[in-house]
């Protein structure tokens, strides 16, 4: 409710509702713990729906290929495992070609092996865009993160790489 959100030189804490909507639609991709896929749409249709809303989207099949699910493009969510649904969710976040990916407990409902697969995908994605992940799994955070900010009751308790004054000016 307070503070600054500066992205690409613009302070979005002072932006209008329309500007915020455009920012979320075009600059941010969301990965949810519960997948949030539309059950009556195939994997490809779930991605196309998001792609139609974004200004610079990539083809749904390319996003599905990037998470290893091209062969499941015609499947409905109910025909896929939890790990496959989460990979579709990741592809959906990518289809809008965002600069930032927000991942809310992306491995929270998955077994250990599938969690590692998802984290490897997110690690690869982080080479080209910012990935901000919320997790209660400190082992995954320690293994896959370049920066860890720990919070308790909404207050930062530690930061593995605090931003310095020079970085703030960038």
mmCIF file of C-alpha atoms in Angstrom, residues 89-153:
data_model
loop_
_atom_site.group_PDB
_atom_site.id
_atom_site.type_symbol
_atom_site.label_atom_id
_atom_site.label_comp_id
_atom_site.label_asym_id
_atom_site.label_seq_id
_atom_site.Cartn_x
_atom_site.Cartn_y
_atom_site.Cartn_z
ATOM 1 C CA UNK A 89 0.620 -22.467 -16.518
ATOM 2 C CA UNK A 90 4.266 -21.486 -17.062
ATOM 3 C CA UNK A 91 3.743 -21.457 -20.822
ATOM 4 C CA UNK A 92 0.661 -19.263 -20.319
ATOM 5 C CA UNK A 93 2.811 -16.807 -18.352
ATOM 6 C CA UNK A 94 5.353 -16.790 -21.194
ATOM 7 C CA UNK A 95 2.930 -16.427 -24.081
ATOM 8 C CA UNK A 96 2.485 -12.704 -23.430
ATOM 9 C CA UNK A 97 6.270 -12.271 -23.734
ATOM 10 C CA UNK A 98 6.512 -10.429 -20.393
ATOM 11 C CA UNK A 99 9.617 -8.900 -18.859
ATOM 12 C CA UNK A 100 8.661 -10.134 -15.382
ATOM 13 C CA UNK A 101 7.316 -13.509 -14.235
ATOM 14 C CA UNK A 102 5.613 -13.675 -10.832
ATOM 15 C CA UNK A 103 5.436 -17.247 -9.552
ATOM 16 C CA UNK A 104 3.287 -17.963 -6.509
ATOM 17 C CA UNK A 105 4.355 -21.284 -4.950
ATOM 18 C CA UNK A 106 4.797 -22.877 -8.396
ATOM 19 C CA UNK A 107 5.880 -26.191 -6.847
ATOM 20 C CA UNK A 108 3.584 -26.161 -3.829
ATOM 21 C CA UNK A 109 1.302 -28.983 -4.993
ATOM 22 C CA UNK A 110 3.911 -31.052 -6.810
ATOM 23 C CA UNK A 111 6.072 -34.019 -5.861
ATOM 24 C CA UNK A 112 9.823 -33.560 -5.424
ATOM 25 C CA UNK A 113 10.860 -34.818 -8.886
ATOM 26 C CA UNK A 114 8.287 -32.660 -10.695
ATOM 27 C CA UNK A 115 9.227 -29.674 -8.507
ATOM 28 C CA UNK A 116 12.826 -29.961 -9.667
ATOM 29 C CA UNK A 117 11.659 -30.077 -13.317
ATOM 30 C CA UNK A 118 9.577 -26.928 -12.793
ATOM 31 C CA UNK A 119 12.472 -25.164 -11.071
ATOM 32 C CA UNK A 120 14.812 -26.067 -13.941
ATOM 33 C CA UNK A 121 12.326 -24.489 -16.387
ATOM 34 C CA UNK A 122 12.100 -21.345 -14.243
ATOM 35 C CA UNK A 123 15.900 -21.216 -13.985
ATOM 36 C CA UNK A 124 16.129 -21.291 -17.780
ATOM 37 C CA UNK A 125 13.461 -18.577 -18.086
ATOM 38 C CA UNK A 126 15.363 -16.392 -15.597
ATOM 39 C CA UNK A 127 18.250 -16.116 -18.054
ATOM 40 C CA UNK A 128 16.098 -13.845 -20.238
ATOM 41 C CA UNK A 129 13.656 -12.200 -17.824
ATOM 42 C CA UNK A 130 13.128 -11.428 -14.174
ATOM 43 C CA UNK A 131 11.488 -14.247 -12.203
ATOM 44 C CA UNK A 132 10.121 -13.399 -8.770
ATOM 45 C CA UNK A 133 9.023 -16.480 -6.882
ATOM 46 C CA UNK A 134 7.256 -16.872 -3.568
ATOM 47 C CA UNK A 135 7.976 -20.159 -1.833
ATOM 48 C CA UNK A 136 7.866 -21.751 1.576
ATOM 49 C CA UNK A 137 10.541 -24.215 0.458
ATOM 50 C CA UNK A 138 13.926 -22.835 1.594
ATOM 51 C CA UNK A 139 15.840 -25.680 -0.089
ATOM 52 C CA UNK A 140 14.458 -24.750 -3.525
ATOM 53 C CA UNK A 141 15.092 -21.067 -2.861
ATOM 54 C CA UNK A 142 18.684 -21.727 -1.790
ATOM 55 C CA UNK A 143 19.405 -23.950 -4.782
ATOM 56 C CA UNK A 144 17.781 -21.915 -7.574
ATOM 57 C CA UNK A 145 17.753 -18.261 -6.532
ATOM 58 C CA UNK A 146 20.243 -15.497 -7.198
ATOM 59 C CA UNK A 147 18.652 -13.351 -4.495
ATOM 60 C CA UNK A 148 16.542 -14.342 -1.506
ATOM 61 C CA UNK A 149 14.402 -11.846 0.370
ATOM 62 C CA UNK A 150 12.877 -13.381 3.488
ATOM 63 C CA UNK A 151 9.714 -11.892 4.954
ATOM 64 C CA UNK A 152 7.689 -12.442 8.094
ATOM 65 C CA UNK A 153 4.269 -10.860 8.535
#
